[in-house]
């Protein structure tokens, strides 16, 4: 409470930022659970518990204070991003091993919070999709499995999986285009697809967009990364679908499919592994969009956001170095 | 040439100055071939044999080799040994020869072989040099065994895949339960880097712990000497 000048703002703490990020993910999670069942909630709980346990164990081994690091909620954000990018009916150990990899290898072995060059959640995703490609591409369709069937899949032993799951919409579109020679328009009429993108998923991604706008309004993130990422992705999709409308879906489909919204607002904006200068953020996000688009249409993985993030994380030191803004009052070096 | 000296050379090769863990030399074959225990140990033994013989031969001839062209001469000696070994693998362990492929001939260019010849054998006696080559090779063998075994176990759930290439009819040993899904990344190239990094960290940790213990009990003269 300050009635006289100077009007100092309370410094933003890590835990407040992380709490806002978690809050912003909540609508997306709610819509996800509504359309696809309670499996995602179980996965979120598993990932959170595992992340906190691994974090505490590793802080103890490193001889660091445990309580402040657990309370900063950064491990929980990592856990939630992992749960949201993994299939909601994966076996329990999949998400626990992934979270362990993210916290131990991708975060603490590089020096802990603030030191990791790669987004831990995306490292976990990349490792698990390379190690278990089949388990990582089994997603439930909207309203396809009830809660008990999902729990059975998460905690049960044997999985007769092909009978009950569908490929992700991005996968379905790509294999459909490659195999049957059918056009985008006829494929999008199929049962798995809704108004603008995949049935169910379009609403989940729209809810993530809402959460992202909340983060922008609260000034947790700046506009650069989401706008550059979504803009580049939309531009590429529009150009491709104008040139070959039967082979490439349009901009709306691209923006509301897969992890595009989650990536634009929650993954690429990670302040540790992402670019930090304003111009750097634009380059970083545009590059990630280009790689995402290429992997989606010419690659073999369900989505390209994770690999695009990791590849652009690798470029961040160079981008940040080359885009240092001039200090006020100084001329920019030619 | 006293025994204590030779023991010191052997200790350096196997632990203190380990090729893979401390000098970080010859990483290309270490990372590429350590996908399982049999491949790793086979290439390790082949390299150790070449290192022991080349060390002894170069040390014996070191006063006859002109200094300016020593490297080509060293390579010539190493290459002849590797060729003998390569033909022997092809003749007696043909299926293993097919698996190890290019990595046996490539022992010629393995920097660790030339490094020991240049850094040690060219300046020391034949016996010390042979012991040094063998100890360095032995250090490589246990490292490759550990790395290959760990990657194989984590990646597939059993070890000694391909044992039938050496003992016909022998079966791989299943360690983890049959429904273990296999953590494929361990066998893929990233697994090699991660596993090697963890082993290097493990060695540093063991050394630091030994140093700490030695500092706590200064009465023990042997421990004092080793720090």
Coordinates of C-alpha atoms in Angstrom, one line a residue:
Chain A
X1 CA 0.0 0.0 0.0
X2 CA 1.8 3.1 -1.1
X3 CA -0.1 6.4 -1.3
X4 CA 2.9 8.6 -2.1
X5 CA 5.4 8.2 -4.9
X6 CA 7.5 6.4 -5.9
X7 CA 5.0 3.7 -6.8
X8 CA 7.2 0.7 -6.6
X9 CA 5.8 -2.5 -7.9
X10 CA 6.2 -5.7 -5.9
X11 CA 8.8 -7.8 -7.7
X12 CA 7.3 -10.7 -9.5
X13 CA 8.3 -13.9 -7.8
X14 CA 8.9 -17.3 -9.6
X15 CA 6.1 -18.9 -7.6
X16 CA 3.6 -16.2 -8.6
X17 CA 4.5 -16.6 -12.3
X18 CA 4.3 -20.3 -12.1
X19 CA 0.9 -20.2 -10.2
X20 CA -0.5 -17.9 -12.9
X21 CA 0.7 -20.3 -15.6
X22 CA -1.0 -23.2 -13.8
X23 CA -4.2 -21.2 -13.5
X24 CA -4.1 -20.3 -17.2
X25 CA -3.8 -24.0 -18.1
X26 CA -6.9 -24.9 -16.0
X27 CA -9.6 -24.1 -18.6
X28 CA -7.8 -26.2 -21.2
X29 CA -7.5 -29.1 -18.7
X30 CA -11.2 -28.8 -17.8
X31 CA -12.3 -28.9 -21.5
X32 CA -9.8 -31.8 -22.1
X33 CA -11.3 -33.8 -19.2
X34 CA -14.9 -33.0 -20.4
X35 CA -14.3 -34.4 -23.9
X36 CA -11.8 -37.1 -23.3
X37 CA -12.5 -38.4 -19.9
X38 CA -10.9 -38.5 -16.5
X39 CA -7.7 -40.1 -17.7
X40 CA -6.0 -36.7 -18.1
X41 CA -6.7 -35.8 -14.4
X42 CA -5.1 -39.1 -13.3
X43 CA -2.1 -38.4 -15.5
X44 CA -1.8 -34.8 -14.1
X45 CA -1.9 -36.2 -10.5
X46 CA 0.7 -38.8 -11.3
X47 CA 3.0 -36.3 -13.0
X48 CA 2.7 -33.8 -10.2
X49 CA 3.4 -36.3 -7.5
X50 CA 6.3 -37.8 -9.4
X51 CA 7.8 -34.3 -10.2
X52 CA 7.7 -33.2 -6.6
X53 CA 9.1 -36.5 -5.4
X54 CA 12.0 -36.4 -7.9
X55 CA 12.6 -32.7 -7.3
X56 CA 12.8 -33.3 -3.5
X57 CA 15.0 -36.3 -3.8
X58 CA 17.4 -34.6 -6.1
X59 CA 17.6 -31.4 -4.1
X60 CA 18.4 -33.5 -1.1
X61 CA 21.2 -35.3 -3.0
X62 CA 22.6 -31.9 -4.2
X63 CA 22.5 -30.6 -0.6
X64 CA 20.1 -27.8 -1.6
X65 CA 17.2 -26.4 0.5
X66 CA 14.1 -28.4 -0.5
X67 CA 11.2 -26.3 0.6
X68 CA 11.7 -23.1 -1.4
X69 CA 12.4 -25.0 -4.6
X70 CA 9.2 -27.2 -4.2
X71 CA 7.2 -24.1 -3.4
X72 CA 8.2 -22.2 -6.5
X73 CA 5.9 -24.6 -8.5
X74 CA 8.3 -24.8 -11.5
X75 CA 8.4 -28.6 -11.2
X76 CA 4.5 -28.7 -11.2
X77 CA 4.5 -26.6 -14.4
X78 CA 6.9 -29.1 -16.0
X79 CA 4.7 -32.0 -14.8
X80 CA 1.5 -30.5 -16.2
X81 CA 3.1 -29.8 -19.6
X82 CA 4.3 -33.4 -19.7
X83 CA 0.8 -34.7 -18.8
X84 CA -0.8 -32.5 -21.4
X85 CA 1.5 -33.5 -24.2
X86 CA 1.4 -37.2 -23.4
X87 CA -1.5 -39.5 -24.4
X88 CA -4.0 -39.5 -21.5
X89 CA -4.3 -43.3 -21.6
X90 CA -0.6 -44.2 -21.4
X91 CA 0.4 -46.6 -18.7
X92 CA 1.3 -45.0 -15.3
X93 CA 5.0 -45.8 -15.6
X94 CA 5.3 -43.9 -18.9
X95 CA 4.5 -40.6 -17.3
X96 CA 6.5 -41.3 -14.1
X97 CA 9.7 -42.2 -16.1
X98 CA 9.2 -39.2 -18.4
X99 CA 8.8 -36.8 -15.4
X100 CA 11.9 -38.4 -13.8
X101 CA 13.8 -37.8 -17.0
X102 CA 12.7 -34.2 -17.2
X103 CA 13.4 -33.3 -13.6
X104 CA 16.6 -35.3 -13.1
X105 CA 18.4 -35.2 -16.5
X106 CA 17.0 -32.2 -18.2
X107 CA 16.8 -29.9 -15.2
X108 CA 19.0 -30.9 -12.3
X109 CA 22.0 -32.3 -14.1
X110 CA 22.2 -29.0 -16.0
X111 CA 22.2 -27.1 -12.7
X112 CA 18.6 -26.8 -11.7
X113 CA 16.0 -24.1 -12.2
X114 CA 17.2 -21.3 -14.5
X115 CA 20.2 -23.3 -15.8
X116 CA 18.6 -25.8 -18.2
X117 CA 19.2 -25.0 -21.9
X118 CA 16.3 -27.2 -23.0
X119 CA 12.7 -27.2 -22.0
X120 CA 12.5 -30.2 -19.6
X121 CA 9.0 -31.2 -20.5
X122 CA 9.9 -31.3 -24.2
X123 CA 13.0 -33.3 -23.5
X124 CA 10.8 -35.9 -21.7
X125 CA 8.4 -36.0 -24.7
X126 CA 11.3 -36.4 -27.2
X127 CA 12.9 -39.2 -25.2
X128 CA 9.7 -41.1 -24.7
X129 CA 8.4 -40.8 -28.3
X130 CA 11.8 -42.1 -29.5
X131 CA 11.8 -44.9 -26.9
X132 CA 8.1 -45.9 -27.0
X133 CA 6.7 -44.7 -30.3
X134 CA 3.7 -47.1 -30.2
X135 CA 2.5 -46.2 -26.6
X136 CA 3.1 -42.5 -27.3
X137 CA 0.8 -42.4 -30.3
X138 CA -2.3 -44.1 -28.8
X139 CA -4.8 -41.3 -28.1
X140 CA -8.4 -41.8 -27.2
X141 CA -11.1 -40.4 -29.4
X142 CA -13.5 -37.9 -28.0
X143 CA -16.0 -39.6 -25.6
X144 CA -14.7 -43.0 -26.7
X145 CA -13.7 -44.4 -23.3
X146 CA -15.4 -44.0 -19.9
X147 CA -13.4 -43.3 -16.7
X148 CA -13.1 -47.0 -15.6
X149 CA -11.8 -48.1 -19.0
X150 CA -9.2 -45.3 -18.9
X151 CA -8.1 -46.2 -15.3
X152 CA -7.8 -49.9 -16.5
X153 CA -5.5 -48.7 -19.3
X154 CA -3.4 -46.5 -17.0
X155 CA -3.0 -49.0 -14.2
X156 CA -3.7 -52.3 -15.8
X157 CA -1.2 -54.7 -17.3
X158 CA -2.0 -56.0 -20.7
X159 CA -3.2 -53.5 -23.4
X160 CA -5.1 -54.6 -26.5
X161 CA -4.8 -51.1 -27.7
X162 CA -5.3 -51.0 -31.4
X163 CA -9.0 -52.0 -30.9
X164 CA -9.8 -49.0 -28.8
X165 CA -7.7 -46.0 -29.8
X166 CA -7.5 -43.8 -32.8
X167 CA -4.5 -42.1 -34.4
X168 CA -4.2 -38.4 -33.6
X169 CA -6.0 -36.2 -36.0
X170 CA -2.7 -34.9 -37.4
X171 CA -1.6 -38.5 -38.0
X172 CA -4.9 -39.6 -39.5
X173 CA -4.7 -36.7 -41.9
X174 CA -1.2 -37.4 -42.9
X175 CA -1.6 -41.2 -43.4
X176 CA -4.8 -40.6 -45.2
X177 CA -3.2 -38.2 -47.6
X178 CA -0.3 -40.5 -48.2
X179 CA -2.1 -43.8 -48.5
X180 CA -5.4 -43.2 -50.3
X181 CA -4.7 -40.2 -52.5
X182 CA -7.8 -38.6 -51.0
X183 CA -8.0 -34.9 -50.7
X184 CA -8.0 -32.8 -47.5
X185 CA -11.6 -31.8 -47.9
X186 CA -12.9 -35.4 -48.0
X187 CA -10.7 -36.5 -45.1
X188 CA -11.9 -33.7 -42.9
X189 CA -15.5 -34.9 -43.4
X190 CA -14.6 -38.1 -41.5
X191 CA -15.9 -38.8 -38.0
X192 CA -12.8 -37.9 -36.2
X193 CA -12.9 -34.3 -37.4
X194 CA -15.2 -31.5 -36.2
X195 CA -16.0 -27.9 -37.2
X196 CA -12.5 -26.5 -37.9
X197 CA -10.1 -29.2 -36.7
X198 CA -10.4 -32.5 -34.8
X199 CA -13.5 -33.2 -32.9
X200 CA -13.0 -32.3 -29.2
X201 CA -9.4 -31.2 -29.7
X202 CA -10.5 -27.9 -31.4
X203 CA -12.3 -27.0 -28.1
X204 CA -9.3 -28.0 -26.0
X205 CA -6.9 -25.9 -28.1
X206 CA -9.4 -23.0 -28.0
X207 CA -9.4 -23.2 -24.2
X208 CA -5.6 -23.1 -24.2
X209 CA -5.8 -20.0 -26.4
X210 CA -8.1 -18.4 -23.7
X211 CA -5.5 -19.3 -21.0
X212 CA -2.8 -17.8 -23.2
X213 CA -4.7 -14.5 -23.6
X214 CA -5.1 -14.5 -19.8
X215 CA -1.3 -14.8 -19.4
X216 CA -0.8 -11.9 -21.9
X217 CA -3.3 -9.8 -20.0
X218 CA -1.5 -10.5 -16.7
X219 CA 1.8 -9.7 -18.4
X220 CA 3.3 -13.0 -17.5
X221 CA 4.4 -13.4 -21.1
X222 CA 4.8 -10.9 -23.9
X223 CA 3.0 -11.0 -27.3
X224 CA 6.1 -11.7 -29.3
X225 CA 6.4 -15.5 -29.1
X226 CA 2.7 -16.5 -29.5
X227 CA 2.1 -14.0 -32.3
X228 CA 5.3 -15.0 -34.2
X229 CA 4.6 -18.7 -33.7
X230 CA 0.9 -18.7 -34.6
X231 CA 1.4 -16.1 -37.4
X232 CA 4.2 -18.0 -39.1
X233 CA 2.3 -21.3 -38.8
X234 CA -0.8 -19.7 -40.2
X235 CA 1.1 -18.1 -43.1
X236 CA 2.8 -21.3 -44.1
X237 CA -0.5 -23.2 -43.9
X238 CA -2.3 -20.6 -45.9
X239 CA 0.4 -20.5 -48.6
X240 CA 0.5 -24.3 -48.9
X241 CA -3.2 -24.7 -49.0
X242 CA -3.5 -22.0 -51.6
X243 CA -0.9 -23.7 -53.8
X244 CA -2.2 -27.3 -53.2
X245 CA -5.6 -27.2 -51.5
X246 CA -6.0 -31.0 -51.8
X247 CA -2.7 -31.8 -50.1
X248 CA -2.5 -29.2 -47.2
X249 CA -5.0 -28.2 -44.6
X250 CA -5.6 -24.5 -44.1
X251 CA -4.5 -22.1 -41.4
X252 CA -7.4 -22.7 -39.0
X253 CA -6.9 -26.4 -38.9
X254 CA -3.2 -26.0 -38.3
X255 CA -3.6 -23.5 -35.5
X256 CA -6.3 -25.6 -33.7
X257 CA -4.6 -29.0 -34.1
X258 CA -2.0 -30.8 -32.0
X259 CA 0.1 -28.8 -29.6
X260 CA 0.1 -25.5 -31.5
X261 CA -1.7 -23.4 -28.9
X262 CA -0.1 -25.1 -25.9
X263 CA 3.3 -24.6 -27.6
X264 CA 2.7 -21.0 -28.5
X265 CA 1.6 -19.8 -25.0
X266 CA 2.9 -22.3 -22.5
X267 CA 5.9 -24.2 -24.0
X268 CA 7.9 -21.8 -26.2
X269 CA 7.4 -19.0 -23.7
X270 CA 9.4 -20.8 -21.0
X271 CA 11.6 -17.9 -19.7
X272 CA 14.6 -20.2 -19.0
X273 CA 15.0 -22.1 -22.3
X274 CA 13.4 -19.6 -24.7
X275 CA 14.8 -16.4 -26.2
X276 CA 14.7 -13.3 -24.1
X277 CA 15.2 -10.3 -26.3
X278 CA 12.1 -8.9 -28.1
X279 CA 13.5 -9.4 -31.6
X280 CA 15.0 -12.7 -30.6
X281 CA 11.7 -14.0 -29.4
X282 CA 10.2 -13.3 -32.9
X283 CA 13.0 -15.2 -34.6
X284 CA 12.9 -18.0 -32.1
X285 CA 9.1 -18.5 -32.4
X286 CA 9.0 -18.1 -36.2
X287 CA 11.8 -20.7 -36.5
X288 CA 9.9 -23.1 -34.2
X289 CA 6.7 -22.6 -36.3
X290 CA 8.6 -23.4 -39.5
X291 CA 10.1 -26.6 -38.0
X292 CA 6.7 -27.6 -36.6
X293 CA 5.1 -27.3 -39.9
X294 CA 7.8 -29.2 -41.7
X295 CA 7.7 -32.1 -39.2
X296 CA 3.9 -32.2 -39.3
X297 CA 3.7 -32.6 -43.0
X298 CA 6.9 -34.3 -44.0
X299 CA 7.9 -36.2 -40.8
X300 CA 6.8 -39.3 -39.1
X301 CA 6.0 -38.1 -35.6
X302 CA 2.4 -37.2 -34.4
X303 CA 3.3 -33.5 -33.9
X304 CA 6.4 -31.3 -34.4
X305 CA 6.1 -28.8 -31.5
X306 CA 8.4 -30.7 -29.1
X307 CA 11.2 -31.2 -31.6
X308 CA 10.8 -27.7 -32.9
X309 CA 11.1 -26.3 -29.4
X310 CA 14.2 -28.3 -28.6
X311 CA 15.9 -27.4 -31.9
X312 CA 15.2 -23.7 -31.4
X313 CA 16.3 -23.9 -27.7
X314 CA 19.6 -24.9 -29.2
X315 CA 19.7 -21.7 -31.1
X316 CA 18.7 -19.4 -28.2
X317 CA 22.3 -18.4 -27.1
X318 CA 23.1 -17.3 -30.7
X319 CA 19.8 -15.6 -31.2
X320 CA 20.0 -13.7 -27.9
X321 CA 23.6 -12.6 -28.6
X322 CA 22.8 -11.3 -32.1
X323 CA 19.6 -9.4 -31.1
X324 CA 20.8 -7.5 -28.1
X325 CA 18.8 -4.2 -28.1
X326 CA 20.9 -1.0 -27.9
X327 CA 21.1 0.5 -24.5
X328 CA 19.0 3.7 -24.2
X329 CA 21.2 6.7 -25.2
X330 CA 23.7 4.7 -27.1
X331 CA 23.9 4.2 -30.8
X332 CA 23.5 0.8 -32.1
X333 CA 26.7 -0.8 -33.3
X334 CA 26.7 -0.9 -37.1
Chain B
X1 CA 62.3 -52.3 -13.9
X2 CA 60.7 -53.0 -10.6
X3 CA 57.3 -54.4 -10.0
X4 CA 56.1 -51.3 -8.1
X5 CA 56.6 -49.2 -11.3
X6 CA 54.7 -51.7 -13.5
X7 CA 51.8 -51.8 -10.9
X8 CA 51.7 -48.0 -11.1
X9 CA 51.4 -48.1 -14.9
X10 CA 48.6 -50.7 -14.7
X11 CA 46.7 -48.6 -12.1
X12 CA 46.9 -45.5 -14.3
X13 CA 45.6 -47.4 -17.3
X14 CA 42.8 -49.2 -15.6
X15 CA 41.5 -46.4 -13.3
X16 CA 43.4 -43.2 -12.8
X17 CA 44.0 -42.3 -16.4
X18 CA 41.3 -44.4 -18.0
X19 CA 41.0 -43.8 -21.8
X20 CA 37.3 -43.4 -21.9
X21 CA 36.5 -41.8 -18.5
X22 CA 39.5 -39.5 -18.0
X23 CA 41.3 -38.9 -21.3
X24 CA 38.0 -39.0 -23.3
X25 CA 40.0 -40.5 -26.2
X26 CA 38.6 -42.9 -28.8
X27 CA 35.0 -41.9 -28.1
X28 CA 33.8 -42.8 -31.6
X29 CA 34.1 -46.6 -31.2
X30 CA 33.2 -46.4 -27.5
X31 CA 29.9 -44.7 -28.2
X32 CA 29.1 -46.6 -31.4
X33 CA 29.9 -50.2 -30.4
X34 CA 28.7 -50.2 -26.8
X35 CA 25.1 -51.1 -27.8
X36 CA 25.6 -54.4 -26.1
X37 CA 28.0 -56.3 -23.9
X38 CA 29.3 -58.8 -26.5
X39 CA 30.1 -56.1 -29.1
X40 CA 31.7 -53.8 -26.5
X41 CA 33.9 -56.5 -24.9
X42 CA 34.9 -57.9 -28.3
X43 CA 36.1 -54.6 -29.6
X44 CA 37.7 -53.7 -26.3
X45 CA 39.7 -56.9 -26.3
X46 CA 40.8 -56.4 -29.9
X47 CA 41.9 -52.9 -29.1
X48 CA 43.7 -54.0 -26.0
X49 CA 45.7 -56.7 -27.9
X50 CA 46.7 -54.2 -30.6
X51 CA 47.7 -51.6 -27.9
X52 CA 49.8 -54.1 -25.9
X53 CA 51.7 -55.4 -29.0
X54 CA 52.1 -52.1 -30.7
X55 CA 53.4 -50.5 -27.4
X56 CA 56.0 -53.3 -27.0
X57 CA 57.1 -53.2 -30.7
X58 CA 57.3 -49.5 -31.0
X59 CA 59.3 -49.2 -27.7
X60 CA 61.7 -51.9 -28.9
X61 CA 62.3 -50.1 -32.2
X62 CA 62.1 -46.5 -30.7
X63 CA 65.8 -45.8 -31.2
X64 CA 65.8 -47.0 -34.8
X65 CA 62.8 -44.9 -35.9
X66 CA 63.8 -41.4 -37.3
X67 CA 62.0 -38.8 -35.3
X68 CA 60.6 -36.8 -38.3
X69 CA 58.7 -39.8 -39.8
X70 CA 57.8 -41.5 -36.6
X71 CA 54.0 -41.1 -37.0
X72 CA 53.8 -42.9 -40.4
X73 CA 56.0 -45.7 -39.0
X74 CA 53.9 -46.0 -35.9
X75 CA 50.7 -46.2 -38.0
X76 CA 52.4 -48.8 -40.2
X77 CA 53.1 -51.0 -37.2
X78 CA 49.6 -50.5 -35.8
X79 CA 48.0 -51.1 -39.2
X80 CA 49.9 -54.4 -39.7
X81 CA 48.7 -55.7 -36.3
X82 CA 45.1 -54.6 -37.0
X83 CA 45.1 -56.3 -40.3
X84 CA 46.2 -59.6 -38.7
X85 CA 43.5 -59.2 -36.1
X86 CA 40.9 -58.3 -38.7
X87 CA 41.7 -61.4 -40.8
X88 CA 41.6 -63.5 -37.6
X89 CA 38.2 -62.2 -36.7
X90 CA 37.0 -62.9 -40.2
X91 CA 38.3 -66.5 -40.1
X92 CA 37.3 -67.6 -36.6
X93 CA 34.5 -65.4 -35.4
X94 CA 32.8 -64.6 -38.7
X95 CA 29.4 -63.5 -37.4
X96 CA 31.0 -61.2 -34.9
X97 CA 33.2 -59.9 -37.6
X98 CA 30.0 -59.0 -39.6
X99 CA 28.5 -57.2 -36.5
X100 CA 31.6 -55.2 -35.6
X101 CA 32.1 -54.4 -39.3
X102 CA 34.2 -51.3 -40.0
X103 CA 35.2 -50.8 -36.3
X104 CA 37.9 -53.5 -36.3
X105 CA 39.9 -52.0 -39.2
X106 CA 39.2 -48.6 -37.7
X107 CA 41.3 -49.5 -34.7
X108 CA 44.1 -48.2 -36.8
X109 CA 42.8 -44.7 -36.7
X110 CA 41.6 -45.0 -33.0
X111 CA 43.4 -42.0 -31.5
X112 CA 43.9 -43.9 -28.2
X113 CA 46.3 -46.4 -29.8
X114 CA 48.4 -43.8 -31.5
X115 CA 48.2 -41.6 -28.4
X116 CA 49.7 -44.3 -26.1
X117 CA 52.4 -45.2 -28.7
X118 CA 53.4 -41.5 -29.1
X119 CA 53.1 -40.4 -25.5
X120 CA 54.4 -43.5 -23.8
X121 CA 56.0 -46.2 -26.0
X122 CA 58.2 -43.8 -27.8
X123 CA 59.9 -42.8 -24.5
X124 CA 59.9 -45.9 -22.4
X125 CA 61.2 -49.5 -22.4
X126 CA 59.5 -52.4 -24.2
X127 CA 58.2 -54.1 -21.1
X128 CA 56.7 -50.9 -19.5
X129 CA 55.2 -50.0 -22.9
X130 CA 53.6 -53.4 -23.4
X131 CA 52.2 -53.2 -19.8
X132 CA 50.9 -49.7 -20.4
X133 CA 49.2 -50.7 -23.7
X134 CA 47.6 -53.7 -22.1
X135 CA 46.5 -51.7 -19.0
X136 CA 45.0 -48.9 -21.1
X137 CA 43.3 -51.6 -23.2
X138 CA 42.0 -53.3 -20.0
X139 CA 40.6 -50.0 -18.9
X140 CA 38.8 -49.7 -22.2
X141 CA 37.5 -53.3 -21.9
X142 CA 35.8 -52.8 -18.5
X143 CA 34.4 -49.5 -19.5
X144 CA 32.9 -51.0 -22.7
X145 CA 31.6 -54.0 -20.8
X146 CA 29.9 -51.7 -18.2
X147 CA 28.6 -49.3 -20.8
X148 CA 27.5 -52.0 -23.2
X149 CA 25.9 -54.1 -20.5
X150 CA 24.0 -51.2 -19.0
X151 CA 22.7 -50.0 -22.3
X152 CA 21.7 -53.5 -23.3
X153 CA 20.0 -54.2 -20.0
X154 CA 18.1 -50.9 -19.9
X155 CA 17.2 -51.1 -23.6
X156 CA 16.1 -54.7 -23.9
X157 CA 15.9 -56.2 -20.4
X158 CA 18.5 -58.9 -21.0
X159 CA 22.2 -59.1 -21.5
X160 CA 24.6 -61.1 -23.6
X161 CA 22.6 -60.7 -26.8
X162 CA 24.7 -62.3 -29.5
X163 CA 26.6 -64.7 -27.2
X164 CA 25.9 -67.4 -29.8
X165 CA 28.3 -65.7 -32.1
X166 CA 31.1 -66.8 -29.7
X167 CA 29.7 -69.8 -28.0
X168 CA 27.3 -71.5 -30.5
X169 CA 24.0 -72.4 -28.9
X170 CA 24.3 -70.2 -25.9
X171 CA 21.3 -68.1 -24.9
X172 CA 21.1 -64.4 -23.9
X173 CA 20.5 -63.9 -20.2
X174 CA 17.1 -62.3 -19.2
X175 CA 17.5 -60.1 -16.1
X176 CA 14.4 -58.0 -16.1
X177 CA 10.8 -59.6 -16.2
X178 CA 9.5 -60.6 -19.6
X179 CA 7.0 -57.8 -19.9
X180 CA 9.7 -55.1 -19.5
X181 CA 9.0 -52.8 -22.4
X182 CA 12.6 -51.9 -23.3
X183 CA 13.8 -48.4 -23.0
X184 CA 14.9 -48.0 -26.6
X185 CA 16.7 -44.7 -26.1
X186 CA 19.4 -46.5 -24.1
X187 CA 20.5 -48.4 -27.2
X188 CA 20.1 -45.4 -29.6
X189 CA 23.0 -42.9 -29.9
X190 CA 21.7 -40.4 -27.2
X191 CA 21.7 -43.3 -24.7
X192 CA 25.4 -43.7 -25.3
X193 CA 26.2 -40.1 -24.5
X194 CA 24.0 -40.1 -21.4
X195 CA 25.3 -43.3 -20.1
X196 CA 29.0 -42.3 -20.7
X197 CA 28.4 -38.9 -19.0
X198 CA 26.8 -40.7 -16.0
X199 CA 29.8 -43.1 -15.8
X200 CA 32.3 -40.1 -15.9
X201 CA 30.3 -38.4 -13.1
X202 CA 30.3 -41.7 -11.2
X203 CA 34.1 -41.9 -11.4
X204 CA 34.6 -38.3 -10.3
X205 CA 32.2 -39.0 -7.4
X206 CA 34.2 -42.1 -6.3
X207 CA 37.5 -40.3 -6.6
X208 CA 36.2 -37.3 -4.6
X209 CA 34.9 -39.7 -1.9
X210 CA 38.2 -41.5 -1.8
X211 CA 40.1 -38.2 -1.4
X212 CA 37.7 -37.1 1.4
X213 CA 38.3 -40.4 3.2
X214 CA 42.1 -40.1 2.8
X215 CA 42.0 -36.6 4.2
X216 CA 40.1 -37.8 7.3
X217 CA 42.6 -40.5 8.1
X218 CA 46.0 -39.0 7.5
X219 CA 47.8 -41.7 9.4
X220 CA 47.5 -44.1 6.5
X221 CA 50.6 -43.5 4.4
X222 CA 49.2 -45.4 1.3
X223 CA 46.1 -43.2 1.2
X224 CA 48.2 -40.1 1.6
X225 CA 50.4 -41.0 -1.3
X226 CA 47.4 -41.6 -3.6
X227 CA 45.9 -38.1 -3.2

